Coordinates of C-alpha atoms in Angstrom, one line a residue:
X1 CA 0.0 -0.4 0.2
X2 CA 1.6 3.5 -0.8
X3 CA 1.4 5.7 1.8
X4 CA -0.3 9.1 2.1
X5 CA 0.5 11.9 3.5
X6 CA 0.2 15.8 2.6
X7 CA 4.0 15.9 4.3
X8 CA 5.5 14.0 2.0
X9 CA 2.9 15.1 -1.3
X10 CA 3.5 19.4 -0.3
X11 CA 7.2 18.2 -0.7
X12 CA 7.5 16.7 -3.8
X13 CA 5.3 18.9 -5.4
X14 CA 7.4 22.0 -3.9
X15 CA 10.2 23.2 -6.7
X16 CA 14.2 22.2 -5.7
X17 CA 15.7 25.7 -4.9
X18 CA 19.1 24.4 -3.8
X19 CA 20.3 28.3 -3.8
X20 CA 17.6 29.3 -1.8
X21 CA 18.0 29.3 1.8
X22 CA 16.7 26.1 4.0
X23 CA 14.1 26.6 6.0
X24 CA 14.4 26.9 10.3
X25 CA 12.6 24.5 11.5
X26 CA 11.7 20.6 10.8
X27 CA 8.1 19.7 11.7
X28 CA 8.8 17.3 15.1
X29 CA 6.1 13.7 14.6
X30 CA 4.8 13.9 18.3
X31 CA 2.3 11.2 17.9
X32 CA 3.3 7.5 18.1
X33 CA 1.1 6.4 16.0
X34 CA 3.7 8.1 13.0
X35 CA 7.0 6.7 14.7
X36 CA 6.2 3.1 12.7
X37 CA 7.2 1.9 9.4
X38 CA 4.4 1.6 7.7
X39 CA 3.3 5.3 8.6
X40 CA 6.1 7.2 8.9
X41 CA 7.6 9.9 6.1
X42 CA 11.1 9.3 6.6
X43 CA 13.3 6.6 4.1
X44 CA 14.4 4.2 4.5
X45 CA 18.4 4.2 5.4
X46 CA 20.6 1.0 5.6
X47 CA 24.3 2.6 6.2
X48 CA 25.5 4.1 9.4
X49 CA 27.4 6.8 7.6
X50 CA 24.2 7.7 6.0
X51 CA 22.0 7.5 9.5
X52 CA 24.7 9.9 11.2
X53 CA 24.8 12.6 8.2
X54 CA 21.3 12.7 8.8
X55 CA 20.9 13.0 12.5
X56 CA 23.8 15.9 12.8
X57 CA 21.6 17.8 9.7
X58 CA 18.5 17.4 12.0
X59 CA 19.3 17.6 15.6
X60 CA 19.8 21.5 15.2
X61 CA 16.2 21.8 15.1
X62 CA 15.5 20.1 18.2
X63 CA 15.5 22.9 21.0
X64 CA 16.5 19.3 24.0
X65 CA 19.0 17.6 21.1
X66 CA 22.2 17.9 22.4
X67 CA 25.8 15.7 22.8
X68 CA 24.4 12.6 23.8
X69 CA 21.8 12.8 21.4
X70 CA 24.8 12.2 19.1
X71 CA 26.2 9.7 21.2
X72 CA 23.0 7.7 21.6
X73 CA 23.1 7.7 17.3
X74 CA 26.6 7.1 17.1
X75 CA 25.8 3.5 19.5
X76 CA 22.8 2.9 17.4
X77 CA 24.9 3.1 14.4
X78 CA 27.2 0.5 15.4
X79 CA 24.7 -2.0 15.0
X80 CA 23.4 -1.1 12.0
X81 CA 25.8 -4.0 10.5
X82 CA 24.6 -7.0 12.2
X83 CA 20.8 -6.6 9.4
X84 CA 20.7 -6.9 6.5
X85 CA 18.1 -3.5 6.8
X86 CA 19.9 -2.0 9.2
X87 CA 17.2 -2.4 11.8
X88 CA 18.6 -2.1 15.8
X89 CA 17.6 -3.4 18.6
X90 CA 17.0 -1.8 21.5
X91 CA 18.4 -3.1 24.3
X92 CA 17.6 -0.8 26.9
X93 CA 19.6 -2.9 30.0
X94 CA 22.6 -3.2 28.1
X95 CA 22.8 -0.1 26.3
X96 CA 22.4 3.2 29.0
X97 CA 25.3 0.6 31.1
X98 CA 27.9 0.9 28.1
X99 CA 27.1 4.3 27.6
X100 CA 27.1 5.2 31.5
X101 CA 23.8 7.4 31.5
X102 CA 20.7 6.5 32.9
X103 CA 17.7 4.5 31.5
X104 CA 15.3 7.8 31.4
X105 CA 18.1 10.2 29.7
X106 CA 18.4 7.4 27.2
X107 CA 14.7 6.9 26.3
X108 CA 14.7 10.2 25.9
X109 CA 16.5 10.9 23.7
X110 CA 15.8 8.1 21.6
X111 CA 12.4 9.5 21.8
X112 CA 13.8 13.2 20.3
X113 CA 15.5 11.1 17.5
X114 CA 12.3 9.1 16.6
X115 CA 10.4 13.2 16.6
X116 CA 12.6 14.4 14.3
X117 CA 12.0 11.7 12.5
X118 CA 15.3 10.0 12.4
X119 CA 13.8 6.1 13.5
X120 CA 10.9 4.4 13.3
X121 CA 9.3 0.6 15.3
X122 CA 10.1 -1.3 13.3
X123 CA 9.1 -4.0 16.1
X124 CA 7.7 -3.0 19.6
X125 CA 8.7 -4.6 22.8
X126 CA 6.6 -6.3 24.8
X127 CA 7.3 -9.2 27.8
X128 CA 5.8 -11.9 26.3
X129 CA 8.6 -14.7 25.7
X130 CA 9.9 -14.5 22.6
X131 CA 11.9 -18.3 23.1
X132 CA 8.2 -19.9 23.0
X133 CA 7.7 -18.7 19.5
X134 CA 11.4 -19.2 18.3
X135 CA 10.9 -23.1 20.0
X136 CA 7.5 -23.5 18.9
X137 CA 6.6 -27.6 19.8
X138 CA 9.9 -27.8 21.2
X139 CA 9.8 -25.3 24.0
X140 CA 9.2 -26.9 27.2
X141 CA 9.5 -26.0 31.4
X142 CA 12.8 -24.9 32.9
X143 CA 14.0 -23.6 28.6
X144 CA 13.8 -19.7 29.9
X145 CA 12.4 -16.4 29.3
X146 CA 13.6 -13.9 27.0
X147 CA 11.3 -10.7 26.1
X148 CA 10.2 -9.4 23.2
X149 CA 13.1 -6.4 21.8
X150 CA 12.4 -3.6 20.4
X151 CA 13.8 -3.0 17.1
X152 CA 14.3 0.3 15.2
X153 CA 14.6 1.0 12.1
X154 CA 17.1 4.3 11.0
X155 CA 15.4 6.4 8.4
X156 CA 15.9 10.2 7.0
X157 CA 13.0 12.6 7.2
X158 CA 11.4 14.2 3.6
X159 CA 13.1 17.9 4.6
X160 CA 16.6 15.8 4.7
X161 CA 16.6 14.4 1.4
X162 CA 14.4 17.9 -0.3
X163 CA 17.5 20.3 1.8
X164 CA 20.4 18.0 0.0
X165 CA 19.1 17.9 -3.2
X166 CA 18.1 14.7 -3.8
X167 CA 14.6 13.1 -5.9
X168 CA 13.1 10.6 -4.2
X169 CA 11.2 7.8 -5.8
X170 CA 7.9 6.7 -3.7
X171 CA 6.7 8.0 -0.7
X172 CA 7.3 6.7 2.9
X173 CA 9.4 4.3 4.1
X174 CA 10.2 2.2 1.9
X175 CA 11.0 5.2 -1.1
X176 CA 13.9 5.7 -2.8
X177 CA 16.4 8.2 -4.3
X178 CA 16.0 8.1 -8.0
X179 CA 18.3 11.5 -9.1
X180 CA 19.8 14.2 -8.2
X181 CA 19.3 18.1 -8.3
X182 CA 22.8 19.6 -10.0
X183 CA 24.0 21.2 -6.3
X184 CA 22.5 17.2 -4.9
X185 CA 24.8 16.2 -7.3
X186 CA 28.3 17.6 -6.1
X187 CA 27.1 17.6 -2.3
X188 CA 26.9 13.2 -3.4
X189 CA 30.1 13.8 -5.0
X190 CA 31.9 15.2 -2.2
X191 CA 30.3 13.2 0.6
X192 CA 31.6 10.0 -1.4
X193 CA 34.9 11.3 -1.9
X194 CA 35.7 12.4 1.7
X195 CA 34.1 8.4 2.9
X196 CA 36.7 6.9 0.0
X197 CA 39.5 9.3 2.0
X198 CA 38.9 8.6 5.3
X199 CA 38.5 4.9 4.4
X200 CA 41.8 2.6 4.7
X201 CA 42.1 0.1 1.4
X202 CA 42.3 -3.6 2.0
X203 CA 44.2 -4.1 -1.7
X204 CA 47.8 -2.0 -2.1
X205 CA 46.4 0.3 -5.2
X206 CA 49.4 0.0 -8.6
X207 CA 51.5 3.5 -8.5
X208 CA 51.3 5.1 -11.9
X209 CA 54.4 5.2 -13.5
X210 CA 56.1 7.7 -15.3
X211 CA 55.3 7.5 -19.3
X212 CA 58.6 7.9 -19.8
X213 CA 59.7 4.5 -18.5
X214 CA 57.2 2.8 -20.7
X215 CA 58.3 1.1 -24.1
X216 CA 56.8 1.3 -27.1
X217 CA 54.9 -1.9 -28.7
X218 CA 54.9 -3.7 -25.9
X219 CA 52.8 -4.1 -22.6
X220 CA 52.5 -1.5 -19.0
X221 CA 55.9 -3.0 -18.4
X222 CA 57.2 0.5 -16.8
X223 CA 60.5 0.6 -15.2
X224 CA 60.2 -1.4 -12.2
X225 CA 63.0 -2.1 -9.1
X226 CA 64.7 -5.3 -9.9
X227 CA 63.2 -9.2 -9.1
X228 CA 65.3 -10.3 -6.4
X229 CA 66.4 -14.0 -7.3
X230 CA 63.8 -16.5 -7.1
X231 CA 64.8 -18.8 -4.1
X232 CA 65.6 -21.9 -6.6
X233 CA 62.5 -24.6 -6.9
X234 CA 62.2 -28.1 -4.3
X235 CA 60.8 -30.6 -5.8
X236 CA 58.5 -32.5 -3.9
X237 CA 58.3 -36.7 -4.9
X238 CA 55.1 -37.3 -6.0
X239 CA 52.3 -38.3 -3.8
X240 CA 51.4 -41.9 -4.3
X241 CA 47.8 -42.9 -5.4
X242 CA 45.3 -43.1 -2.5
X243 CA 44.9 -46.8 -1.3
X244 CA 42.5 -48.8 -2.7
X245 CA 40.1 -50.6 -1.4
X246 CA 40.3 -53.4 -3.8
X247 CA 36.2 -53.5 -4.1
X248 CA 35.4 -53.3 -8.5
X249 CA 32.3 -50.9 -9.3
X250 CA 30.7 -53.3 -9.5
X251 CA 31.2 -54.9 -5.8
X252 CA 30.7 -51.3 -4.9
X253 CA 27.2 -50.6 -6.3
X254 CA 26.3 -54.0 -5.2
X255 CA 27.3 -52.6 -1.2
X256 CA 24.8 -49.2 -2.0
X257 CA 22.1 -51.6 -2.5
X258 CA 22.9 -53.7 0.4
X259 CA 23.5 -50.8 2.7
X260 CA 20.3 -49.1 0.9
X261 CA 17.9 -52.4 2.3
X262 CA 19.7 -52.4 5.9
X263 CA 19.1 -48.7 6.4
X264 CA 15.5 -48.6 5.6
X265 CA 14.9 -51.8 8.2
X266 CA 17.0 -50.6 10.9
X267 CA 16.1 -47.8 12.3
X268 CA 19.7 -46.9 14.4
X269 CA 21.2 -46.3 10.7
X270 CA 18.4 -44.6 8.5
X271 CA 20.3 -41.1 9.2
X272 CA 23.3 -42.1 7.7
X273 CA 24.9 -41.8 4.1
X274 CA 24.9 -44.5 1.6
X275 CA 28.7 -45.1 1.4
X276 CA 29.2 -44.9 4.5
X277 CA 27.1 -47.3 5.3
X278 CA 28.2 -50.0 2.6
X279 CA 32.0 -49.4 3.8
X280 CA 31.3 -50.4 7.4
X281 CA 29.1 -53.7 6.1
X282 CA 31.9 -54.5 3.9
X283 CA 33.0 -57.5 6.5
X284 CA 29.3 -58.9 6.3
X285 CA 29.1 -58.3 3.0
X286 CA 32.6 -59.9 2.2
X287 CA 31.4 -62.9 4.7
X288 CA 28.2 -63.9 2.7
X289 CA 25.6 -62.0 4.3
X290 CA 22.3 -61.0 3.0
X291 CA 20.4 -57.6 3.5
X292 CA 18.5 -59.8 6.1
X293 CA 21.3 -61.5 7.8
X294 CA 22.8 -58.5 8.1
X295 CA 19.9 -56.9 9.7
X296 CA 19.0 -60.0 12.3
X297 CA 22.5 -59.4 13.1
X298 CA 22.2 -55.5 13.9
X299 CA 18.7 -56.1 16.1
X300 CA 20.9 -58.5 18.1
X301 CA 22.9 -55.4 19.4
X302 CA 20.2 -53.7 21.3
X303 CA 21.2 -49.8 20.1
X304 CA 18.6 -48.3 22.3
X305 CA 19.7 -44.7 21.1
X306 CA 20.3 -43.1 17.2
X307 CA 24.5 -43.0 18.0
X308 CA 25.9 -40.0 16.7
X309 CA 28.1 -41.8 14.0
X310 CA 26.5 -44.9 13.0
X311 CA 28.8 -46.1 10.7
X312 CA 31.8 -46.2 13.2
X313 CA 29.7 -47.5 15.5
X314 CA 29.4 -50.9 13.5
X315 CA 33.1 -50.6 12.6
X316 CA 33.3 -50.6 16.1
X317 CA 31.5 -53.1 17.3
X318 CA 32.2 -55.7 14.6
X319 CA 36.3 -55.6 15.3
X320 CA 35.0 -56.2 18.9
X321 CA 32.5 -59.4 18.3
X322 CA 34.8 -60.5 15.7
X323 CA 38.2 -59.7 18.4
X324 CA 35.9 -61.6 21.6
X325 CA 34.6 -64.3 18.9
X326 CA 31.2 -63.6 19.0
X327 CA 31.3 -63.1 15.4
X328 CA 33.2 -64.9 13.1
X329 CA 34.7 -63.1 9.9
X330 CA 37.2 -64.5 7.0
X331 CA 40.5 -63.5 8.4
X332 CA 42.1 -60.2 7.5
X333 CA 38.5 -58.8 7.1
X334 CA 38.4 -56.7 10.2
X335 CA 41.2 -55.2 12.3
X336 CA 42.8 -56.5 14.7
X337 CA 43.3 -54.9 18.5
X338 CA 46.3 -53.5 18.6
X339 CA 48.0 -55.5 22.0
X340 CA 50.6 -55.7 22.1
X341 CA 52.6 -58.6 24.2
X342 CA 53.3 -59.0 27.7
X343 CA 56.5 -57.6 29.2
X344 CA 57.3 -61.2 30.9
X345 CA 61.1 -60.5 31.4
X346 CA 60.6 -56.6 32.6
X347 CA 62.8 -55.6 29.5
X348 CA 60.4 -52.4 28.2
X349 CA 61.1 -51.2 31.9
X350 CA 64.1 -51.3 32.5
X351 CA 65.2 -49.9 28.8
X352 CA 62.5 -46.7 29.8
X353 CA 65.3 -47.0 32.9
X354 CA 68.2 -46.8 30.7
X355 CA 66.4 -44.2 28.5
X356 CA 66.0 -42.1 31.9
X357 CA 69.5 -42.2 32.9
X358 CA 71.1 -41.9 29.8
X359 CA 69.0 -38.8 29.4
X360 CA 69.3 -37.2 33.0
X361 CA 71.7 -39.1 34.2
X362 CA 75.1 -36.0 32.7
X363 CA 73.1 -33.5 34.2
X364 CA 72.5 -34.3 37.8
X365 CA 76.1 -35.4 37.4
X366 CA 77.5 -32.3 36.6
X367 CA 75.4 -30.8 39.0
X368 CA 76.1 -32.8 41.8
X369 CA 79.9 -32.2 40.7
X370 CA 79.9 -28.4 40.6
X371 CA 76.9 -26.3 41.8
X372 CA 75.5 -28.5 45.0
X373 CA 78.0 -28.0 46.8
X374 CA 78.0 -23.6 46.5
X375 CA 74.0 -23.4 46.2
X376 CA 74.2 -25.7 49.8
X377 CA 77.0 -23.4 51.2
X378 CA 74.7 -20.1 49.5
X379 CA 71.3 -21.9 51.3
X380 CA 73.1 -22.0 55.0
X381 CA 74.3 -18.3 54.4
X382 CA 71.3 -16.6 53.7
X383 CA 69.1 -18.4 56.2
X384 CA 69.8 -17.6 60.1
X385 CA 69.0 -19.8 63.0
X386 CA 65.8 -19.8 64.2
X387 CA 65.7 -17.9 68.3
X388 CA 65.6 -20.8 70.3
X389 CA 62.4 -20.6 72.9
X390 CA 62.6 -21.0 76.5
X391 CA 60.6 -24.3 77.2
X392 CA 56.7 -24.0 78.0
X393 CA 56.0 -26.0 81.2
X394 CA 52.9 -28.3 80.8
X395 CA 50.4 -28.0 84.1
X396 CA 50.2 -30.9 86.2
X397 CA 47.5 -32.4 88.0
X398 CA 46.8 -34.3 90.7
X399 CA 45.5 -36.8 88.7
X400 CA 45.1 -38.3 85.1
X401 CA 43.3 -36.1 82.8
X402 CA 41.0 -37.8 81.8
X403 CA 39.7 -38.9 85.6
X404 CA 39.7 -35.4 86.4
X405 CA 36.6 -34.4 82.6
X406 CA 35.0 -37.5 83.9
X407 CA 34.3 -36.3 87.9
X408 CA 33.4 -33.1 86.3
X409 CA 30.1 -32.4 86.3
X410 CA 27.5 -32.8 83.1
X411 CA 24.9 -31.3 82.6
X412 CA 21.4 -32.4 83.8
X413 CA 18.4 -33.0 81.3
X414 CA 16.1 -29.8 81.0
X415 CA 13.5 -32.3 81.1
X416 CA 14.8 -33.0 84.1
X417 CA 15.3 -29.8 85.4
X418 CA 12.0 -28.6 84.6
X419 CA 10.7 -31.3 86.4
X420 CA 12.3 -30.9 89.7
X421 CA 11.6 -27.1 89.8
X422 CA 7.9 -27.7 89.2
X423 CA 8.1 -30.3 91.8
X424 CA 10.2 -28.3 94.1
X425 CA 12.5 -30.8 94.5
X426 CA 16.2 -30.0 94.8
X427 CA 18.6 -31.0 92.0
X428 CA 20.1 -34.6 92.5
X429 CA 24.0 -34.4 92.6
X430 CA 26.2 -35.9 89.7
X431 CA 27.4 -39.4 90.1
X432 CA 30.3 -40.4 90.5
X433 CA 32.3 -41.2 87.2
X434 CA 32.8 -45.2 87.2
X435 CA 36.0 -46.7 87.9
X436 CA 37.7 -48.7 85.4
X437 CA 41.1 -49.3 85.2
X438 CA 43.7 -50.2 87.3
X439 CA 44.7 -46.6 87.2
X440 CA 41.4 -45.3 88.8
X441 CA 41.1 -47.7 91.1
X442 CA 44.8 -47.4 93.1
X443 CA 43.4 -43.4 92.9
X444 CA 39.7 -43.6 94.2
X445 CA 41.7 -46.4 97.0
X446 CA 44.0 -43.7 97.9
X447 CA 41.4 -41.0 98.0
X448 CA 38.7 -43.2 100.4
X449 CA 42.0 -43.6 102.5
X450 CA 42.6 -39.9 102.9
X451 CA 39.4 -40.0 103.3
X452 CA 39.1 -42.5 106.6
X453 CA 42.0 -40.9 107.6
X454 CA 40.3 -37.2 107.2
X455 CA 37.0 -39.1 109.5
X456 CA 39.5 -40.9 112.4
X457 CA 41.1 -37.3 113.3
X458 CA 37.6 -35.5 114.0
X459 CA 36.7 -38.7 115.8
X460 CA 39.6 -37.7 118.1
X461 CA 39.5 -34.5 118.2
X462 CA 35.5 -34.8 119.1
X463 CA 37.1 -37.7 121.6
X464 CA 39.5 -35.0 123.0
X465 CA 37.3 -32.1 123.2
X466 CA 34.3 -34.0 125.2
X467 CA 38.1 -35.0 127.8
X468 CA 38.6 -32.2 128.6
X469 CA 35.0 -30.6 129.4
X470 CA 34.3 -33.4 131.9
X471 CA 37.4 -34.5 133.9
X472 CA 39.7 -32.2 135.8
X473 CA 43.4 -31.1 134.8
X474 CA 44.8 -33.8 138.0
X475 CA 42.7 -36.6 136.0
X476 CA 43.1 -35.6 132.6
X477 CA 47.0 -35.4 133.2
X478 CA 47.0 -38.5 134.9
X479 CA 44.5 -40.6 132.7
X480 CA 46.5 -39.4 129.8
X481 CA 50.0 -40.3 131.1
X482 CA 48.2 -43.5 131.9

């Protein structure tokens, strides 16, 4: 559908007079409905340099545009080569961090570019999961979430083309430049030459030679610096022909037909190319297997999942089964496993030790003779002896440590404490530890002797006190001395 807009029709009908002064204002597009590629008056741009030229021309017509607007435009232009249409993914979260501005600042300057007609919506972003749409029926729970991105299309307003003498064909986003005015052609030539001067050529250009150096009647072989003598060409021996498989074309065709029948009957070989499958099945074909026998043999392998390389699996499994005796094949049809003979006498081990000795022994001997003593002396001089520390006294206990810990009071059960407090009962004393071992028995025997002696002395003191209070001094002396 052709884009119909009074603004575009007015610019197309207006005469192109580039010598007249340009308009002082640029109509701003405030209505969001006119900022879409289906409704915009601006022309599509695909190259970053065209977009930046349009931005530098248009920013002076917006009262809120500044250097940040140009920085945002340069960052957007850097993503244009990623799309063949020049479209740009907005990616607000990553872009505002890369520019070092706030999210609100970035959205404000993007809105300025939309109002100037330099950006148009190609697709509105939403919270809809883009992975569900992309994967379709393969989307399952736990795949992830990725919102739909906002896509912008860089474009140039019609006033930009009118001011630069560019004549449009059509209107709206899909219009294109069909011709130039004389002034516009000069401007386009100047702009193209300036871009080529800034661009670094990828291929070195040929330097033109003076006419005096040309020779008549021959090609352009102007005087050039003499070439260096070519290095002598080293001839390499011709490569030998590829190793043949020993099969005639008729046998190869029969093997491919054999593999085709097998691939139709065996599900896990259906994605394997016929030539690779025929080559892998050659040991069975040479053994006289029919395609029915081959299919039956492959079915007995009980392959549960589709292998990444079915031909390699068949090749390896045939070698394994032929080596273990599970499958009888003609002699030489499969390569034997490389199993070196056992080193019963230890000759290989001794050869390895001798090789190490020959390789590392001379160097170690030179080290022991020339460097070891010097390094040891230098290490002794550079190392300070540690300061001797006084011995730390060990704590001494009157009883063994394990007996002391066992004699300590253990915390009772919280329920026992609660029950005692509820019934107004005193806490029960902690029972003495169990006497185990000869050392503990001797300890407790000594403690019991001390307790008996202390009790005997206490009774003696009480008897002396009673005797002193009841008897006279003379009687007490008589009775005491007998």
